[in-house]
Short mmCIF file of C-alpha atoms and ligand atoms in Angstrom, two decimals:
data_model
loop_
_atom_site.label_atom_id
_atom_site.label_comp_id
_atom_site.label_asym_id
_atom_site.label_seq_id
_atom_site.Cartn_x
_atom_site.Cartn_y
_atom_site.Cartn_z
CA MET T 1 0.00 0.00 0.00
CA PHE T 2 1.10 3.58 -0.45
CA ILE T 3 0.36 5.80 2.54
CA ASP T 4 1.84 9.21 3.32
CA GLY T 5 4.45 8.85 0.58
CA ALA T 6 5.75 5.42 1.66
CA TRP T 7 5.10 1.88 0.43
CA CYS T 8 3.98 -0.19 3.40
CA ALA T 9 2.43 -3.43 4.60
CA ALA T 10 -1.05 -3.69 6.07
CA GLU T 11 -1.43 -3.42 9.82
CA GLY T 12 -0.87 -6.90 11.21
CA GLY T 13 1.05 -7.90 8.06
CA ARG T 14 -1.91 -9.58 6.38
CA ALA T 15 -1.77 -10.20 2.63
CA PHE T 16 -4.03 -11.58 -0.09
CA LEU T 17 -3.33 -13.36 -3.30
CA VAL T 18 -3.80 -12.01 -6.82
CA ALA T 19 -4.37 -14.67 -9.51
CA ASN T 20 -4.38 -14.67 -13.30
CA PRO T 21 -8.02 -15.26 -14.41
CA ALA T 22 -6.84 -16.96 -17.63
CA THR T 23 -4.62 -19.55 -15.97
CA GLY T 24 -5.52 -19.57 -12.29
CA GLU T 25 -1.85 -19.01 -11.47
CA LYS T 26 -0.80 -16.91 -8.51
CA ILE T 27 0.81 -13.62 -9.57
CA ALA T 28 1.45 -11.75 -6.33
CA ASP T 29 0.69 -11.27 -2.65
CA VAL T 30 -0.68 -7.85 -1.86
CA PRO T 31 -1.17 -6.09 1.51
CA ASP T 32 -4.63 -6.80 2.89
CA GLY T 33 -5.64 -3.47 4.36
CA GLY T 34 -8.35 -2.90 6.93
CA ARG T 35 -10.10 -0.09 8.66
CA ALA T 36 -7.04 1.11 10.60
CA ASP T 37 -5.03 1.38 7.37
CA ALA T 38 -7.82 3.37 5.75
CA ALA T 39 -7.92 5.69 8.77
CA ARG T 40 -4.15 6.21 8.57
CA ALA T 41 -4.40 7.01 4.85
CA ILE T 42 -7.25 9.47 5.44
CA ALA T 43 -5.24 11.21 8.17
CA ALA T 44 -2.28 11.51 5.77
CA ALA T 45 -4.52 12.91 3.05
CA ASP T 46 -5.99 15.41 5.47
CA ALA T 47 -2.56 16.53 6.66
CA ALA T 48 -1.40 17.00 3.05
CA PHE T 49 -4.51 18.87 1.93
CA ALA T 50 -3.62 22.45 2.85
CA GLY T 51 -0.20 22.26 1.23
CA TRP T 52 -1.47 20.66 -1.97
CA ALA T 53 -4.48 22.95 -2.32
CA GLY T 54 -2.17 25.90 -1.63
CA MET T 55 0.17 25.09 -4.51
CA THR T 56 -0.42 26.91 -7.76
CA ALA T 57 -2.49 25.21 -10.41
CA TYR T 58 0.62 25.42 -12.61
CA ASP T 59 2.66 23.36 -10.14
CA ARG T 60 -0.07 20.75 -9.78
CA SER T 61 -0.42 20.66 -13.55
CA ARG T 62 3.30 19.98 -14.02
CA ILE T 63 3.14 16.91 -11.76
CA LEU T 64 0.13 15.49 -13.61
CA TYR T 65 1.85 16.19 -16.91
CA ARG T 66 4.96 14.32 -15.74
CA ALA T 67 2.74 11.42 -14.65
CA TRP T 68 1.23 11.36 -18.15
CA GLU T 69 4.71 11.19 -19.69
CA LEU T 70 5.70 8.32 -17.40
CA MET T 71 2.52 6.38 -18.10
CA ILE T 72 2.96 6.69 -21.86
CA ALA T 73 6.60 5.61 -21.56
CA ARG T 74 5.54 2.53 -19.56
CA LYS T 75 2.51 1.64 -21.63
CA VAL T 76 3.73 -1.84 -22.58
CA ASP T 77 4.72 -2.82 -19.03
CA LEU T 78 1.46 -1.53 -17.59
CA ALA T 79 -0.50 -3.38 -20.24
CA ARG T 80 1.26 -6.64 -19.39
CA THR T 81 0.43 -6.20 -15.70
CA MET T 82 -3.18 -5.51 -16.60
CA THR T 83 -3.52 -8.54 -18.88
CA ALA T 84 -1.96 -10.77 -16.23
CA GLU T 85 -4.35 -9.75 -13.45
CA GLN T 86 -7.48 -8.83 -15.42
CA GLY T 87 -7.33 -11.02 -18.54
CA LYS T 88 -8.08 -8.60 -21.38
CA PRO T 89 -6.03 -9.07 -24.57
CA LEU T 90 -2.72 -7.21 -24.52
CA ARG T 91 -3.74 -4.79 -27.26
CA ALA T 92 -6.93 -3.87 -25.40
CA ALA T 93 -4.87 -3.41 -22.24
CA ALA T 94 -2.51 -1.04 -24.06
CA ASN T 95 -5.53 0.91 -25.32
CA GLU T 96 -6.78 1.18 -21.78
CA VAL T 97 -3.43 2.46 -20.51
CA GLN T 98 -3.57 5.10 -23.24
CA TYR T 99 -7.11 6.04 -22.11
CA ALA T 100 -5.91 6.16 -18.48
CA ALA T 101 -3.03 8.45 -19.49
CA ASP T 102 -5.44 10.69 -21.45
CA PHE T 103 -7.06 11.70 -18.15
CA LEU T 104 -3.70 12.71 -16.68
CA LEU T 105 -2.98 14.92 -19.68
CA TRP T 106 -6.45 16.41 -19.98
CA TYR T 107 -6.61 17.32 -16.27
CA ALA T 108 -3.02 18.58 -16.26
CA GLU T 109 -4.34 21.10 -18.78
CA GLU T 110 -7.71 21.73 -17.10
CA ALA T 111 -6.04 22.38 -13.72
CA LYS T 112 -5.23 25.85 -15.07
CA ARG T 113 -8.82 26.55 -16.11
CA VAL T 114 -10.78 26.48 -12.87
CA TYR T 115 -12.33 29.88 -13.42
CA GLY T 116 -14.65 31.78 -11.11
CA GLU T 117 -17.21 34.46 -11.89
CA THR T 118 -18.27 37.95 -10.92
CA ILE T 119 -21.99 38.62 -10.79
CA PRO T 120 -23.69 42.05 -11.01
CA ALA T 121 -25.04 42.79 -7.53
CA PRO T 122 -28.40 44.42 -6.70
CA ARG T 123 -26.79 47.20 -4.55
CA GLY T 124 -24.37 49.82 -5.84
CA ASP T 125 -21.95 49.24 -2.96
CA GLN T 126 -22.04 45.45 -3.35
CA ARG T 127 -19.81 43.07 -5.32
CA PHE T 128 -20.35 39.33 -5.83
CA ILE T 129 -17.50 36.94 -6.55
CA VAL T 130 -17.99 33.22 -7.13
CA ALA T 131 -14.95 31.05 -6.44
CA HIS T 132 -14.42 27.30 -6.75
CA GLN T 133 -12.43 25.52 -4.07
CA PRO T 134 -11.39 21.87 -3.64
CA VAL T 135 -13.82 19.81 -1.53
CA GLY T 136 -11.04 18.31 0.61
CA VAL T 137 -10.16 14.67 1.18
CA VAL T 138 -11.67 12.39 -1.47
CA ALA T 139 -12.25 8.65 -0.93
CA ALA T 140 -12.33 6.67 -4.18
CA ILE T 141 -13.40 3.07 -4.90
CA THR T 142 -12.82 1.50 -8.31
CA PRO T 143 -13.74 -1.76 -10.12
CA TRP T 144 -11.63 -4.44 -11.82
CA ASN T 145 -12.93 -4.22 -15.38
CA TYR T 146 -10.92 -1.10 -16.30
CA PRO T 147 -8.21 -1.26 -13.63
CA SER T 148 -6.17 1.82 -14.64
CA SER T 149 -8.50 4.24 -16.38
CA MET T 150 -11.18 4.10 -13.68
CA ILE T 151 -8.46 5.31 -11.28
CA THR T 152 -7.07 8.20 -13.32
CA ARG T 153 -10.60 9.30 -14.30
CA LYS T 154 -11.13 10.05 -10.58
CA VAL T 155 -7.67 10.82 -9.25
CA ALA T 156 -6.50 13.19 -12.02
CA PRO T 157 -9.35 15.72 -11.70
CA ALA T 158 -9.32 15.49 -7.90
CA LEU T 159 -5.58 16.25 -7.79
CA ALA T 160 -5.86 18.90 -10.50
CA VAL T 161 -8.17 21.07 -8.39
CA GLY T 162 -6.25 20.57 -5.14
CA CYS T 163 -8.01 17.67 -3.42
CA THR T 164 -6.11 14.84 -1.76
CA VAL T 165 -7.16 11.23 -2.29
CA VAL T 166 -7.38 7.79 -0.70
CA LEU T 167 -8.11 5.02 -3.22
CA LYS T 168 -9.29 1.46 -2.69
CA PRO T 169 -8.97 -0.47 -5.95
CA ALA T 170 -10.80 -3.74 -6.68
CA GLU T 171 -9.55 -6.87 -4.97
CA ALA T 172 -8.94 -8.56 -8.34
CA THR T 173 -6.74 -5.81 -9.82
CA PRO T 174 -4.54 -4.10 -7.20
CA LEU T 175 -1.35 -4.44 -9.28
CA SER T 176 -2.44 -1.98 -11.96
CA ALA T 177 -3.39 0.43 -9.17
CA MET T 178 0.08 0.06 -7.64
CA GLU T 179 1.65 0.89 -11.01
CA VAL T 180 -0.45 4.06 -11.26
CA PHE T 181 0.62 5.11 -7.77
CA ARG T 182 4.29 4.38 -8.52
CA ILE T 183 3.98 6.77 -11.44
CA LEU T 184 2.35 9.47 -9.29
CA GLU T 185 5.14 9.06 -6.73
CA GLU T 186 7.88 9.33 -9.37
CA ALA T 187 6.13 12.32 -10.95
CA GLY T 188 6.83 14.18 -7.70
CA LEU T 189 3.51 14.11 -5.86
CA PRO T 190 4.10 15.29 -2.27
CA ALA T 191 3.66 12.71 0.52
CA GLY T 192 0.07 12.09 1.58
CA VAL T 193 -1.54 13.69 -1.47
CA ALA T 194 -2.56 10.36 -3.02
CA ASN T 195 -2.80 7.19 -0.91
CA LEU T 196 -3.53 3.61 -1.89
CA VAL T 197 -5.18 1.05 0.39
CA THR T 198 -5.51 -2.46 -1.05
CA ALA T 199 -7.92 -4.90 0.59
CA SER T 200 -9.57 -8.28 0.07
CA ASP T 201 -12.63 -7.31 2.12
CA PRO T 202 -13.92 -3.96 0.92
CA ALA T 203 -16.47 -3.46 3.70
CA PRO T 204 -14.23 -2.25 6.59
CA VAL T 205 -12.37 0.19 4.31
CA GLY T 206 -15.68 1.36 2.89
CA GLU T 207 -17.06 1.90 6.41
CA GLU T 208 -14.07 4.02 7.35
CA PHE T 209 -14.53 6.06 4.17
CA LEU T 210 -18.17 6.66 5.08
CA GLU T 211 -17.79 7.30 8.79
CA ASN T 212 -14.55 9.29 8.95
CA PRO T 213 -15.53 12.97 9.15
CA LEU T 214 -12.30 14.03 7.40
CA VAL T 215 -13.58 12.50 4.13
CA ARG T 216 -15.65 15.10 2.30
CA LYS T 217 -16.38 13.27 -0.93
CA LEU T 218 -16.90 9.67 -1.99
CA THR T 219 -16.44 8.74 -5.63
CA PHE T 220 -17.42 5.21 -6.61
CA THR T 221 -17.43 3.13 -9.78
CA GLY T 222 -19.00 -0.30 -9.55
CA SER T 223 -22.33 -2.07 -9.34
CA THR T 224 -25.61 -0.31 -8.69
CA ALA T 225 -26.27 -2.46 -5.61
CA VAL T 226 -23.02 -1.45 -3.87
CA GLY T 227 -23.36 2.15 -5.08
CA LYS T 228 -26.77 2.46 -3.43
CA ARG T 229 -25.43 1.03 -0.18
CA LEU T 230 -22.53 3.49 -0.17
CA ALA T 231 -24.76 6.45 -1.07
CA ARG T 232 -27.03 5.57 1.87
CA GLY T 233 -23.99 5.50 4.16
CA ALA T 234 -22.66 8.78 2.79
CA ALA T 235 -26.01 10.44 3.47
CA GLU T 236 -25.46 9.98 7.22
CA SER T 237 -22.86 12.78 7.26
CA LEU T 238 -23.92 14.31 3.93
CA LYS T 239 -20.69 13.59 2.14
CA ARG T 240 -20.80 14.47 -1.51
CA VAL T 241 -20.99 11.45 -3.81
CA SER T 242 -20.29 10.59 -7.44
CA MET T 243 -21.62 7.24 -8.61
CA GLU T 244 -20.66 5.53 -11.87
CA LEU T 245 -22.81 2.40 -11.77
CA GLY T 246 -24.17 -0.41 -13.89
CA GLY T 247 -25.78 -0.19 -17.30
CA HIS T 248 -28.08 -2.02 -19.70
CA ALA T 249 -27.38 -0.34 -23.01
CA PRO T 250 -29.86 -0.54 -25.90
CA PHE T 251 -28.37 -0.83 -29.39
CA ILE T 252 -31.00 0.28 -31.92
CA VAL T 253 -30.70 -0.48 -35.63
CA LEU T 254 -33.37 1.31 -37.68
CA LYS T 255 -34.75 0.01 -40.98
CA ASP T 256 -32.71 2.38 -43.15
CA ALA T 257 -29.34 1.40 -41.62
CA ASP T 258 -26.82 -0.87 -43.29
CA PRO T 259 -27.27 -4.11 -41.29
CA GLU T 260 -23.76 -5.38 -42.00
CA HIS T 261 -22.11 -2.15 -40.90
CA ALA T 262 -24.27 -2.09 -37.76
CA ALA T 263 -23.48 -5.75 -37.02
CA LYS T 264 -19.74 -5.05 -37.26
CA GLY T 265 -20.17 -2.24 -34.76
CA ALA T 266 -22.27 -4.49 -32.52
CA ALA T 267 -19.62 -7.24 -32.57
CA LEU T 268 -16.88 -4.76 -31.67
CA VAL T 269 -18.63 -2.99 -28.81
CA LYS T 270 -20.43 -6.00 -27.33
CA PHE T 271 -17.37 -8.22 -26.99
CA LEU T 272 -14.99 -5.50 -25.83
CA ASN T 273 -13.46 -6.66 -22.56
CA THR T 274 -15.45 -9.91 -22.96
CA GLY T 275 -18.64 -7.94 -22.40
CA GLN T 276 -17.44 -6.75 -19.00
CA ALA T 277 -18.09 -3.07 -19.62
CA CYS T 278 -20.71 -0.78 -18.14
CA ILE T 279 -21.45 0.58 -21.65
CA SER T 280 -21.84 -2.90 -23.17
CA PRO T 281 -25.02 -3.33 -25.29
CA ASN T 282 -27.44 -5.57 -23.43
CA ARG T 283 -30.47 -5.39 -25.77
CA MET T 284 -29.99 -5.13 -29.54
CA PHE T 285 -33.23 -3.88 -31.15
CA VAL T 286 -33.01 -4.52 -34.89
CA HIS T 287 -35.79 -3.77 -37.39
CA ARG T 288 -37.34 -7.01 -38.59
CA ASP T 289 -36.72 -6.16 -42.27
CA ILE T 290 -32.94 -6.30 -41.74
CA VAL T 291 -32.61 -8.61 -38.73
CA GLU T 292 -31.52 -11.67 -40.75
CA PRO T 293 -28.52 -10.03 -42.51
CA PHE T 294 -27.65 -8.36 -39.17
CA LEU T 295 -27.65 -11.73 -37.37
CA GLU T 296 -25.72 -13.39 -40.16
CA THR T 297 -22.90 -10.83 -40.08
CA LEU T 298 -22.85 -10.70 -36.29
CA THR T 299 -22.78 -14.48 -35.90
CA GLY T 300 -20.11 -14.85 -38.58
CA ARG T 301 -17.87 -12.37 -36.81
CA VAL T 302 -18.50 -13.81 -33.35
CA GLU T 303 -17.78 -17.37 -34.49
CA ARG T 304 -14.33 -16.22 -35.64
CA MET T 305 -13.42 -14.69 -32.26
CA ARG T 306 -10.73 -16.70 -30.50
CA ALA T 307 -10.86 -17.06 -26.73
CA GLY T 308 -7.77 -17.56 -24.62
CA ASN T 309 -4.96 -16.03 -22.61
CA GLY T 310 -4.74 -12.34 -23.52
CA MET T 311 -0.94 -12.57 -23.62
CA GLU T 312 -1.18 -14.62 -26.84
CA ASP T 313 -1.53 -13.08 -30.30
CA GLY T 314 -4.92 -13.05 -31.98
CA ILE T 315 -7.03 -13.42 -28.84
CA ALA T 316 -10.30 -11.48 -28.92
CA ILE T 317 -12.05 -12.98 -25.89
CA GLY T 318 -10.31 -13.07 -22.54
CA PRO T 319 -11.56 -14.80 -19.40
CA LEU T 320 -14.39 -13.55 -17.23
CA VAL T 321 -13.32 -12.21 -13.86
CA GLY T 322 -14.33 -15.28 -11.84
CA GLU T 323 -16.57 -18.28 -11.40
CA ALA T 324 -19.57 -16.22 -10.23
CA ALA T 325 -19.41 -14.19 -13.45
CA VAL T 326 -19.46 -17.36 -15.59
CA ALA T 327 -22.35 -18.76 -13.54
CA LYS T 328 -24.36 -15.55 -14.08
CA VAL T 329 -23.88 -15.73 -17.86
CA GLU T 330 -24.82 -19.42 -17.86
CA ARG T 331 -27.98 -18.68 -15.88
CA GLN T 332 -29.07 -15.87 -18.23
CA VAL T 333 -28.43 -17.93 -21.39
CA ALA T 334 -30.19 -21.03 -19.99
CA ASP T 335 -33.18 -18.89 -18.96
CA ALA T 336 -33.35 -17.24 -22.40
CA ALA T 337 -33.10 -20.58 -24.21
CA ALA T 338 -35.80 -22.10 -21.98
CA ARG T 339 -38.11 -19.18 -22.83
CA GLY T 340 -37.65 -19.53 -26.57
CA ALA T 341 -34.48 -17.63 -27.55
CA ARG T 342 -32.41 -19.17 -30.36
CA VAL T 343 -28.72 -19.70 -29.54
CA LEU T 344 -27.02 -18.89 -32.86
CA CYS T 345 -23.50 -19.47 -31.61
CA GLY T 346 -21.72 -20.11 -28.31
CA GLY T 347 -24.02 -20.74 -25.38
CA HIS T 348 -21.60 -22.77 -23.27
CA ARG T 349 -18.46 -22.63 -21.13
CA LEU T 350 -15.11 -23.18 -22.79
CA MET T 351 -13.29 -26.07 -21.18
CA GLU T 352 -10.97 -27.39 -23.89
CA GLY T 353 -7.29 -27.73 -22.97
CA ALA T 354 -5.79 -24.77 -21.13
CA LEU T 355 -9.12 -22.91 -21.13
CA ALA T 356 -10.35 -25.22 -18.36
CA ARG T 357 -7.96 -23.52 -15.92
CA GLY T 358 -9.54 -20.08 -16.49
CA HIS T 359 -13.05 -18.62 -16.46
CA PHE T 360 -14.00 -18.75 -20.12
CA TYR T 361 -17.42 -18.54 -21.77
CA ALA T 362 -17.93 -18.84 -25.52
CA PRO T 363 -18.97 -15.61 -27.27
CA THR T 364 -22.70 -16.02 -27.82
CA VAL T 365 -25.46 -14.60 -30.01
CA LEU T 366 -29.10 -14.98 -28.96
CA ALA T 367 -31.99 -14.24 -31.34
CA ASP T 368 -35.71 -13.84 -30.51
CA VAL T 369 -35.04 -12.38 -27.07
CA THR T 370 -38.18 -11.16 -25.27
CA PRO T 371 -38.91 -8.93 -22.24
CA GLU T 372 -39.73 -11.95 -20.02
CA MET T 373 -36.13 -13.15 -20.13
CA LEU T 374 -33.65 -12.32 -17.35
CA ILE T 375 -31.15 -11.00 -19.87
CA TYR T 376 -33.64 -8.34 -21.01
CA ARG T 377 -33.48 -6.69 -17.56
CA GLU T 378 -30.29 -7.81 -15.78
CA GLU T 379 -26.85 -6.48 -16.66
CA THR T 380 -25.01 -9.48 -18.18
CA PHE T 381 -21.36 -8.42 -17.88
CA GLY T 382 -20.36 -11.22 -20.20
CA PRO T 383 -19.96 -12.13 -23.89
CA VAL T 384 -23.61 -12.50 -24.91
CA ALA T 385 -25.36 -10.45 -27.62
CA PRO T 386 -29.18 -10.58 -27.17
CA VAL T 387 -31.07 -9.57 -30.33
CA ILE T 388 -34.71 -8.47 -30.45
CA ALA T 389 -36.52 -7.85 -33.78
CA PHE T 390 -38.95 -4.91 -33.79
CA ASP T 391 -41.66 -3.99 -36.29
CA ASP T 392 -42.86 -0.76 -37.91
CA GLY T 393 -45.61 -0.20 -35.36
CA ASP T 394 -43.35 -0.72 -32.33
CA ASP T 395 -42.20 2.28 -30.31
CA VAL T 396 -38.53 1.37 -30.17
CA LEU T 397 -37.71 4.49 -28.15
CA ALA T 398 -40.09 3.39 -25.39
CA MET T 399 -38.70 -0.16 -25.57
CA ALA T 400 -35.13 1.15 -25.20
CA ASN T 401 -36.08 3.41 -22.29
CA ASP T 402 -37.87 0.57 -20.47
CA THR T 403 -35.04 -0.11 -18.02
CA ALA T 404 -33.96 1.10 -14.60
CA TYR T 405 -30.54 1.93 -16.05
CA GLY T 406 -29.49 4.93 -18.13
CA LEU T 407 -25.79 4.86 -18.97
CA ALA T 408 -24.95 4.24 -22.65
CA SER T 409 -27.13 3.74 -25.73
CA TYR T 410 -26.42 3.29 -29.44
CA VAL T 411 -28.36 4.03 -32.61
CA TYR T 412 -27.64 3.09 -36.22
CA THR T 413 -29.50 5.12 -38.83
CA ASN T 414 -28.84 7.44 -41.76
CA ASP T 415 -32.06 9.37 -41.15
CA LEU T 416 -31.09 12.68 -39.55
CA ARG T 417 -34.54 13.34 -38.11
CA ALA T 418 -34.76 9.90 -36.55
CA ALA T 419 -31.23 10.29 -35.15
CA MET T 420 -32.11 13.61 -33.51
CA ARG T 421 -35.41 12.28 -32.15
CA LEU T 422 -33.65 9.32 -30.56
CA PHE T 423 -30.72 11.42 -29.29
CA GLU T 424 -33.19 13.70 -27.52
CA GLY T 425 -35.56 10.97 -26.35
CA LEU T 426 -33.19 8.32 -25.01
CA ARG T 427 -32.95 8.55 -21.21
CA PHE T 428 -29.26 7.68 -21.19
CA GLY T 429 -26.22 9.78 -20.31
CA ILE T 430 -24.39 8.70 -23.47
CA VAL T 431 -25.88 8.26 -26.95
CA GLY T 432 -23.68 6.94 -29.77
CA ILE T 433 -25.19 7.71 -33.18
CA ASN T 434 -23.50 5.38 -35.69
CA ASP T 435 -20.66 5.50 -33.15
CA ILE T 436 -19.64 2.64 -30.91
CA ASN T 437 -17.02 4.53 -28.92
CA PRO T 438 -18.55 7.79 -27.72
CA THR T 439 -16.00 8.25 -24.92
CA ALA T 440 -12.89 10.40 -24.41
CA ALA T 441 -11.13 12.12 -21.52
CA ALA T 442 -12.50 15.43 -22.78
CA ALA T 443 -16.14 14.25 -22.80
CA PRO T 444 -18.54 13.85 -19.84
CA PHE T 445 -19.19 10.19 -18.99
CA GLY T 446 -21.97 9.08 -16.69
CA GLY T 447 -25.45 7.78 -16.31
CA MET T 448 -29.04 8.75 -15.59
CA LYS T 449 -31.52 6.87 -13.38
CA GLN T 450 -29.90 3.91 -11.54
CA SER T 451 -26.70 4.19 -13.56
CA GLY T 452 -25.43 6.88 -11.27
CA LEU T 453 -24.91 10.45 -10.19
CA GLY T 454 -22.43 12.95 -11.58
CA ARG T 455 -20.08 12.85 -14.54
CA GLU T 456 -16.44 11.93 -15.04
CA GLY T 457 -14.21 13.34 -17.76
CA GLY T 458 -14.48 16.72 -19.44
CA HIS T 459 -14.82 19.94 -17.51
CA GLU T 460 -17.83 18.41 -15.73
CA GLY T 461 -15.40 15.95 -14.15
CA LEU T 462 -13.53 18.79 -12.43
CA HIS T 463 -16.62 20.20 -10.80
CA GLU T 464 -17.29 16.92 -9.01
CA TYR T 465 -14.32 17.87 -6.78
CA LEU T 466 -15.08 21.57 -6.31
CA GLU T 467 -17.21 23.52 -3.88
CA THR T 468 -18.82 26.73 -5.09
CA LYS T 469 -18.26 29.70 -2.77
CA LEU T 470 -20.01 33.06 -3.02
CA GLY T 471 -18.29 36.17 -1.73
CA GLY T 472 -20.48 39.23 -1.08
CA PHE T 473 -18.42 42.38 -0.58
CA SER T 474 -19.76 45.74 0.59
CA ILE T 475 -17.33 48.44 -0.45
P1 LIG L 501 -18.71 -4.00 -7.31
O1 LIG L 501 -18.84 -5.36 -6.80
O2 LIG L 501 -19.73 -2.99 -6.94
O3 LIG L 501 -17.24 -3.51 -6.87
C1 LIG L 501 -16.73 -2.26 -7.22
C2 LIG L 501 -15.78 -1.80 -6.15
O4 LIG L 501 -16.49 -1.63 -4.93
C3 LIG L 501 -14.65 -2.79 -5.84
O5 LIG L 501 -13.49 -2.09 -5.48
C4 LIG L 501 -15.22 -3.54 -4.66
O6 LIG L 501 -14.24 -4.16 -3.86
C5 LIG L 501 -15.89 -2.40 -3.92
N1 LIG L 501 -16.91 -2.80 -2.95
C6 LIG L 501 -17.74 -3.86 -3.00
N2 LIG L 501 -18.52 -3.88 -1.89
C7 LIG L 501 -18.15 -2.82 -1.13
C8 LIG L 501 -18.56 -2.31 0.13
N3 LIG L 501 -19.52 -2.88 0.86
N4 LIG L 501 -17.95 -1.19 0.61
C9 LIG L 501 -16.99 -0.59 -0.10
N5 LIG L 501 -16.56 -1.02 -1.30
C10 LIG L 501 -17.13 -2.12 -1.82
O7 LIG L 501 -18.65 -3.96 -8.88
P2 LIG L 501 -17.73 -4.83 -9.82
O8 LIG L 501 -18.40 -6.13 -10.02
O9 LIG L 501 -16.33 -4.81 -9.36
O10 LIG L 501 -17.79 -3.96 -11.15
C11 LIG L 501 -18.72 -4.17 -12.12
C12 LIG L 501 -19.81 -3.11 -12.05
O11 LIG L 501 -19.22 -1.83 -12.24
C13 LIG L 501 -20.80 -3.27 -13.17
O12 LIG L 501 -22.10 -3.10 -12.69
C14 LIG L 501 -20.42 -2.15 -14.13
O13 LIG L 501 -21.47 -1.73 -14.96
C15 LIG L 501 -19.94 -1.09 -13.20
N6 LIG L 501 -19.06 -0.14 -13.87
C16 LIG L 501 -19.54 1.12 -14.10
C17 LIG L 501 -18.75 2.04 -14.76
C18 LIG L 501 -19.28 3.43 -15.02
O14 LIG L 501 -18.47 4.28 -15.35
N7 LIG L 501 -20.57 3.68 -14.89
C19 LIG L 501 -17.48 1.70 -15.18
C20 LIG L 501 -17.01 0.41 -14.94
C21 LIG L 501 -17.83 -0.50 -14.27
P3 LIG L 501 -13.86 -5.72 -4.12
O15 LIG L 501 -13.21 -5.76 -5.45
O16 LIG L 501 -12.93 -6.07 -3.03
O17 LIG L 501 -15.15 -6.47 -4.07
#
């Protein structure tokens, strides 16, 4: 763990094991932090706050910029660490490291652009000034599916505006987090400004984050169930919260779209990270007139995807994170098949040869999916593409919006009016129109409804870590 500028063991010397999800092999032992470690990290962050917030934005920017340079220089090494502990193919891991670095660069630049305002006052002798100040100590919790970028997406803006941070990464992927913190250390971050507490049991650390009065903000990325629990706990002392939670993205293909082009996009975005992405399409609504060519192209592409250890060349499908994840996918596919869905490819675990040692599920396409099926409502977080044909009379916008989630959505059409109507009508924080990757460090990312609160990335991402202060001056 990294607390107050020093790498250290957990109190009591406990450790937990990190394993490779593709091979089951042990990779490392990592300090198993608890509540006392979290408290020590929070105290260090609190002690460092005044000094860090008091530095100029230019000085903070320089450190973030240096961290960006280091991360780019180490891209290959970081990607290897990520593939080993998380399983995604090496090329995808390198792309993620690039995305993680993008946040360091973007917020190194934005640090210098935290502008205030003056407001015309109602009295002649009065002046109003609006200033933005860092909220204070930030507690951050991140998931395993994007082990580096989910960290920099929080830590970079928090540091840019002058906050100090304590991060608890996911149990499955602490090694990528350690690499990020090594970079921050080498970039010259003062002691205590960013602290890392690794843990196998998240609950005690989470409780300390919620109950410690020095923490002024909790930022969380993970499941909706845990997010709700944490938000309830944060309400007790009215800590500010940002929540990046689960999704159930619709992928709409209108009648005028090119079904083959749309199916290529669907294959790329659905099987990214083996379907373990919050923006992964979970219901593909395709107009009945073009559903057959769509399914044919999609199935053809999916059948060619090779599953295996992400360290090997040509692997498209890495392992799922663990046994529970495989069991969830199995349950959803069995339920869909029992209720009449057609399994066009996949539909089973992969157990041949070396695959038996990891958590592999065959990339799967389901046709004739209906609202009664589990997969129509539950986030899958696995490599299954559920396709639903819709007809002319169906209100596909209402069908897409019929979910408790509201993170990402996708539309394929060449009809400008239909595109605008869907862009405006979809109750989702992100709408990709003929675009399967509507994300960037410069753009606000986040969900509506039960997909979360707040936005990360862009200038919106800075304001999650700022208080607004009004000064009224009588002169
Ligand atoms: P998760 O089980 O909610 O875990 C996320 C993080 O919370 C992990 O660090 C986990 O620690 C920790 N955690 C779990 N229970 C906790 C508790 N009681 N107190 C404090 N921390 C606790 O989610 P996940 O399965 O890792 O991640 C997948 C979910 O994340 C999906 O629903 C996905 O859609 C969502 N996600 C959302 C976004 C977004 O930007 N909206 C991005 C990526 C992922 P452990 O690892 O030790 O359990």
